[in-house]
């Protein structure tokens, strides 16, 4: 059993997926298994994945399913993993080689922490780096559920790692949410556990003109759904 299950959902991501997979292979921490869920892709994703299946062997599990959306694809991957830790990586993002080592280290050092995250550098469609973001230290870690709720702290998706036991306790990704589903899960974990922080850039986050974050109406609906779901939880009120 691998220590870390790497959760990668993919939908028509053949162009960027190889770089994401190579970034896992380059990790300084190598006790991982990739759970790659092809969520009904209509491009040549299967063709792109084939050489990695041969090269990685049992270190990668490739699951094909009908298109169900991002939360469902991640849940499929989580159900297929028995790893102690689960790390998120989208098919268009990239990990730095230290990503898993730093994340596992901080969670080992802080058994009271349910999840860990770190800093990111944005990249464009061609992989050119942009701004770097390392979180505000004031709200970076500890019991920060209210700060997550009020968006005083952001947890970049490709840097998030959580303990499997947290999923057993708080549940999987909410499949009714079509955005903010990662923030929703992180808040549910943060309401019960501390949050740990890696104070350095550990991943590249790809910014695309076609990403859901560029759809203001969709994001507003998702934010309202998030607020309505968690309003009234400890520290999550009118502020």
Coordinates of C-alpha atoms in Angstrom, one line a residue:
X1 CA 0.0 0.0 0.0
X2 CA 1.4 3.3 -1.0
X3 CA 1.7 6.1 1.6
X4 CA 0.2 8.7 -0.7
X5 CA -2.6 8.3 -3.2
X6 CA -2.3 11.0 -5.9
X7 CA -5.8 12.0 -7.0
X8 CA -5.9 13.1 -10.7
X9 CA -9.2 13.7 -12.5
X10 CA -8.9 14.2 -16.2
X11 CA -11.4 15.4 -18.8
X12 CA -10.1 16.2 -22.3
X13 CA -6.7 17.0 -20.8
X14 CA -4.4 15.1 -23.2
X15 CA -2.4 18.2 -23.9
X16 CA -1.3 18.9 -20.3
X17 CA -1.7 15.5 -18.6
X18 CA 1.8 14.2 -19.5
X19 CA 3.5 17.2 -17.7
X20 CA 1.3 16.6 -14.6
X21 CA 2.2 12.9 -14.6
X22 CA 5.9 13.6 -15.1
X23 CA 5.8 16.0 -12.1
X24 CA 4.6 13.1 -9.9
X25 CA 7.4 10.8 -11.3
X26 CA 10.0 13.5 -10.4
X27 CA 9.0 13.6 -6.7
X28 CA 11.8 13.2 -4.1
X29 CA 9.2 11.2 -2.1
X30 CA 8.5 8.1 -4.1
X31 CA 6.0 6.1 -2.0
X32 CA 3.0 7.1 -4.1
X33 CA 0.3 5.6 -6.3
X34 CA -1.5 7.7 -9.0
X35 CA -5.3 7.2 -9.2
X36 CA -6.1 8.7 -12.6
X37 CA -9.8 9.0 -13.4
X38 CA -10.6 9.6 -17.1
X39 CA -14.0 11.4 -16.7
X40 CA -15.5 10.6 -20.1
X41 CA -12.8 12.3 -22.2
X42 CA -13.5 12.5 -26.0
X43 CA -9.9 13.5 -26.9
X44 CA -6.8 11.2 -27.1
X45 CA -6.3 10.9 -23.3
X46 CA -6.2 7.1 -23.4
X47 CA -3.5 7.2 -26.0
X48 CA -1.5 9.7 -24.0
X49 CA -1.8 7.7 -20.8
X50 CA -0.8 4.3 -22.4
X51 CA 3.0 4.8 -22.1
X52 CA 2.7 5.9 -18.5
X53 CA 0.7 2.7 -17.7
X54 CA 3.6 0.6 -19.1
X55 CA 6.3 2.7 -17.4
X56 CA 4.7 3.1 -14.0
X57 CA 3.1 -0.3 -13.7
X58 CA 1.3 -0.8 -10.3
X59 CA 2.2 2.8 -9.3
X60 CA -0.7 4.0 -11.5
X61 CA -4.3 3.0 -11.6
X62 CA -6.2 4.2 -14.7
X63 CA -10.0 4.3 -14.3
X64 CA -12.3 5.3 -17.2
X65 CA -15.9 6.4 -16.5
X66 CA -18.7 8.3 -18.1
X67 CA -18.5 12.0 -17.6
X68 CA -19.8 12.9 -14.2
X69 CA -18.0 16.0 -13.2
X70 CA -15.0 16.9 -11.1
X71 CA -16.2 16.0 -7.6
X72 CA -17.5 12.6 -8.8
X73 CA -14.2 11.9 -10.5
X74 CA -12.2 12.7 -7.4
X75 CA -14.5 10.6 -5.3
X76 CA -14.0 7.6 -7.7
X77 CA -10.2 8.0 -7.2
X78 CA -10.5 8.3 -3.4
X79 CA -12.6 5.1 -3.2
X80 CA -10.0 3.3 -5.2
X81 CA -7.2 4.2 -2.8
X82 CA -6.2 2.8 0.5
X83 CA -3.3 5.2 1.1
X84 CA -2.7 6.9 4.4
X85 CA -2.6 10.4 2.7
X86 CA -4.4 11.7 -0.3
X87 CA -2.9 14.5 -2.5
X88 CA -4.8 16.5 -5.1
X89 CA -3.4 17.2 -8.5
X90 CA -5.5 18.4 -11.5
X91 CA -4.5 17.3 -15.0
X92 CA -3.3 20.8 -16.0
X93 CA -1.3 21.6 -12.9
X94 CA 2.3 20.7 -12.0
X95 CA 4.1 19.7 -8.8
X96 CA 7.6 20.8 -7.9
X97 CA 9.8 17.8 -6.9
X98 CA 9.6 18.7 -3.2
X99 CA 5.8 18.7 -3.2
X100 CA 5.0 15.3 -1.5
X101 CA 8.1 15.3 0.7
X102 CA 7.2 18.6 2.3
X103 CA 3.6 17.8 2.7
X104 CA 4.1 14.4 4.3
X105 CA 6.8 15.8 6.5
X106 CA 4.6 18.5 8.0
X107 CA 1.7 16.1 8.5
X108 CA 4.0 13.6 10.3
X109 CA 5.3 16.4 12.5
X110 CA 1.8 17.6 13.3
X111 CA -0.5 14.6 14.0
X112 CA -3.3 16.9 15.1
X113 CA -3.4 18.4 11.6
X114 CA -5.9 16.8 9.2
X115 CA -4.7 18.5 6.0
X116 CA -1.7 20.5 4.7
X117 CA -1.2 22.9 1.9
X118 CA 1.5 25.3 0.5
X119 CA 2.4 28.1 -1.9
X120 CA 1.9 28.2 -5.6
X121 CA 3.3 29.9 -8.7
X122 CA 0.8 30.6 -11.5
X123 CA 1.7 29.5 -15.0
X124 CA 0.0 30.2 -18.3
X125 CA -1.2 27.8 -21.0
X126 CA 2.3 27.4 -22.3
X127 CA 3.8 26.9 -18.9
X128 CA 5.4 30.3 -18.5
X129 CA 5.5 31.3 -14.8
X130 CA 3.6 34.3 -13.4
X131 CA 3.0 35.5 -9.8
X132 CA 3.9 33.4 -6.8
X133 CA 1.6 33.2 -3.8
X134 CA 2.6 32.1 -0.3
X135 CA -0.2 32.5 2.2
X136 CA -0.6 35.3 4.8
X137 CA 1.2 33.9 7.8
X138 CA -1.4 35.4 10.2
X139 CA -4.1 33.0 9.2
X140 CA -2.0 30.3 7.5
X141 CA -2.4 27.4 9.9
X142 CA -3.9 26.0 13.1
X143 CA -7.6 26.2 13.8
X144 CA -8.5 28.3 10.8
X145 CA -12.0 27.1 9.8
X146 CA -13.5 30.6 10.2
X147 CA -10.7 32.1 8.0
X148 CA -11.4 29.5 5.3
X149 CA -15.1 30.2 5.4
X150 CA -14.5 34.0 5.1
X151 CA -11.8 33.5 2.4
X152 CA -9.1 35.1 4.5
X153 CA -7.1 32.1 3.5
X154 CA -7.0 30.2 0.2
X155 CA -5.9 26.6 -0.1
X156 CA -4.5 26.1 -3.6
X157 CA -5.8 22.8 -4.9
X158 CA -2.6 21.3 -6.2
X159 CA -0.9 21.8 -2.8
X160 CA -3.7 20.1 -0.7
X161 CA -2.9 16.8 1.1
X162 CA -5.2 15.3 3.7
X163 CA -5.3 12.2 5.8
X164 CA -7.5 9.4 4.7
X165 CA -9.0 9.2 8.1
X166 CA -10.4 12.7 7.6
X167 CA -12.4 11.5 4.6
X168 CA -13.8 8.6 6.7
X169 CA -14.9 11.1 9.2
X170 CA -16.3 14.1 7.2
X171 CA -17.2 12.4 3.9
X172 CA -16.1 12.7 0.3
X173 CA -16.3 15.7 -2.0
X174 CA -19.9 17.1 -2.3
X175 CA -21.1 16.0 -5.7
X176 CA -23.8 18.6 -5.8
X177 CA -21.1 21.4 -6.0
X178 CA -19.7 22.3 -9.4
X179 CA -17.2 24.7 -8.0
X180 CA -15.7 25.4 -4.5
X181 CA -15.9 21.7 -3.8
X182 CA -12.3 21.6 -2.7
X183 CA -12.8 24.6 -0.3
X184 CA -16.0 22.8 1.0
X185 CA -14.1 19.7 1.9
X186 CA -11.2 21.6 3.4
X187 CA -13.6 23.5 5.6
X188 CA -15.3 20.3 6.8
X189 CA -11.9 18.9 7.7
X190 CA -10.7 22.2 9.3
X191 CA -13.8 22.3 11.6
X192 CA -12.5 19.1 13.2
X193 CA -8.7 19.2 12.7
X194 CA -5.9 21.7 12.6
X195 CA -4.5 22.8 9.2
X196 CA -0.7 22.7 8.5
X197 CA 1.1 24.9 6.1
X198 CA 4.3 24.5 4.0
X199 CA 5.7 28.0 3.7
X200 CA 7.2 27.7 0.2
X201 CA 6.0 27.2 -3.4
X202 CA 5.4 23.5 -4.0
X203 CA 3.2 23.5 -7.1
X204 CA 2.4 25.4 -10.4
X205 CA -1.2 26.4 -10.9
X206 CA -2.2 26.7 -14.5
X207 CA -4.4 29.7 -15.4
X208 CA -6.6 29.1 -18.5
X209 CA -9.0 31.5 -20.2
X210 CA -11.5 28.6 -20.3
X211 CA -11.3 27.6 -16.6
X212 CA -14.4 27.7 -14.5
X213 CA -13.0 30.5 -12.4
X214 CA -13.4 32.9 -15.4
X215 CA -17.1 32.3 -15.3
X216 CA -18.4 34.9 -12.8
X217 CA -22.0 33.7 -12.8
X218 CA -21.0 30.1 -12.1
X219 CA -18.6 31.1 -9.4
X220 CA -21.1 33.4 -7.7
X221 CA -23.6 30.6 -7.6
X222 CA -21.0 28.2 -6.2
X223 CA -20.0 30.7 -3.5
X224 CA -23.6 31.3 -2.4
X225 CA -24.1 27.5 -2.2
X226 CA -20.9 27.2 -0.1
X227 CA -22.1 30.0 2.3
X228 CA -25.6 28.6 2.7
X229 CA -24.2 25.2 3.4
X230 CA -21.9 26.2 6.2
X231 CA -23.5 29.3 7.7
X232 CA -23.9 28.7 11.4
X233 CA -21.0 26.3 11.8
X234 CA -18.5 27.3 14.6
X235 CA -17.0 30.6 13.6
X236 CA -18.9 30.7 10.3
X237 CA -21.5 33.5 10.7
X238 CA -22.4 36.9 9.3
X239 CA -18.7 38.2 9.3

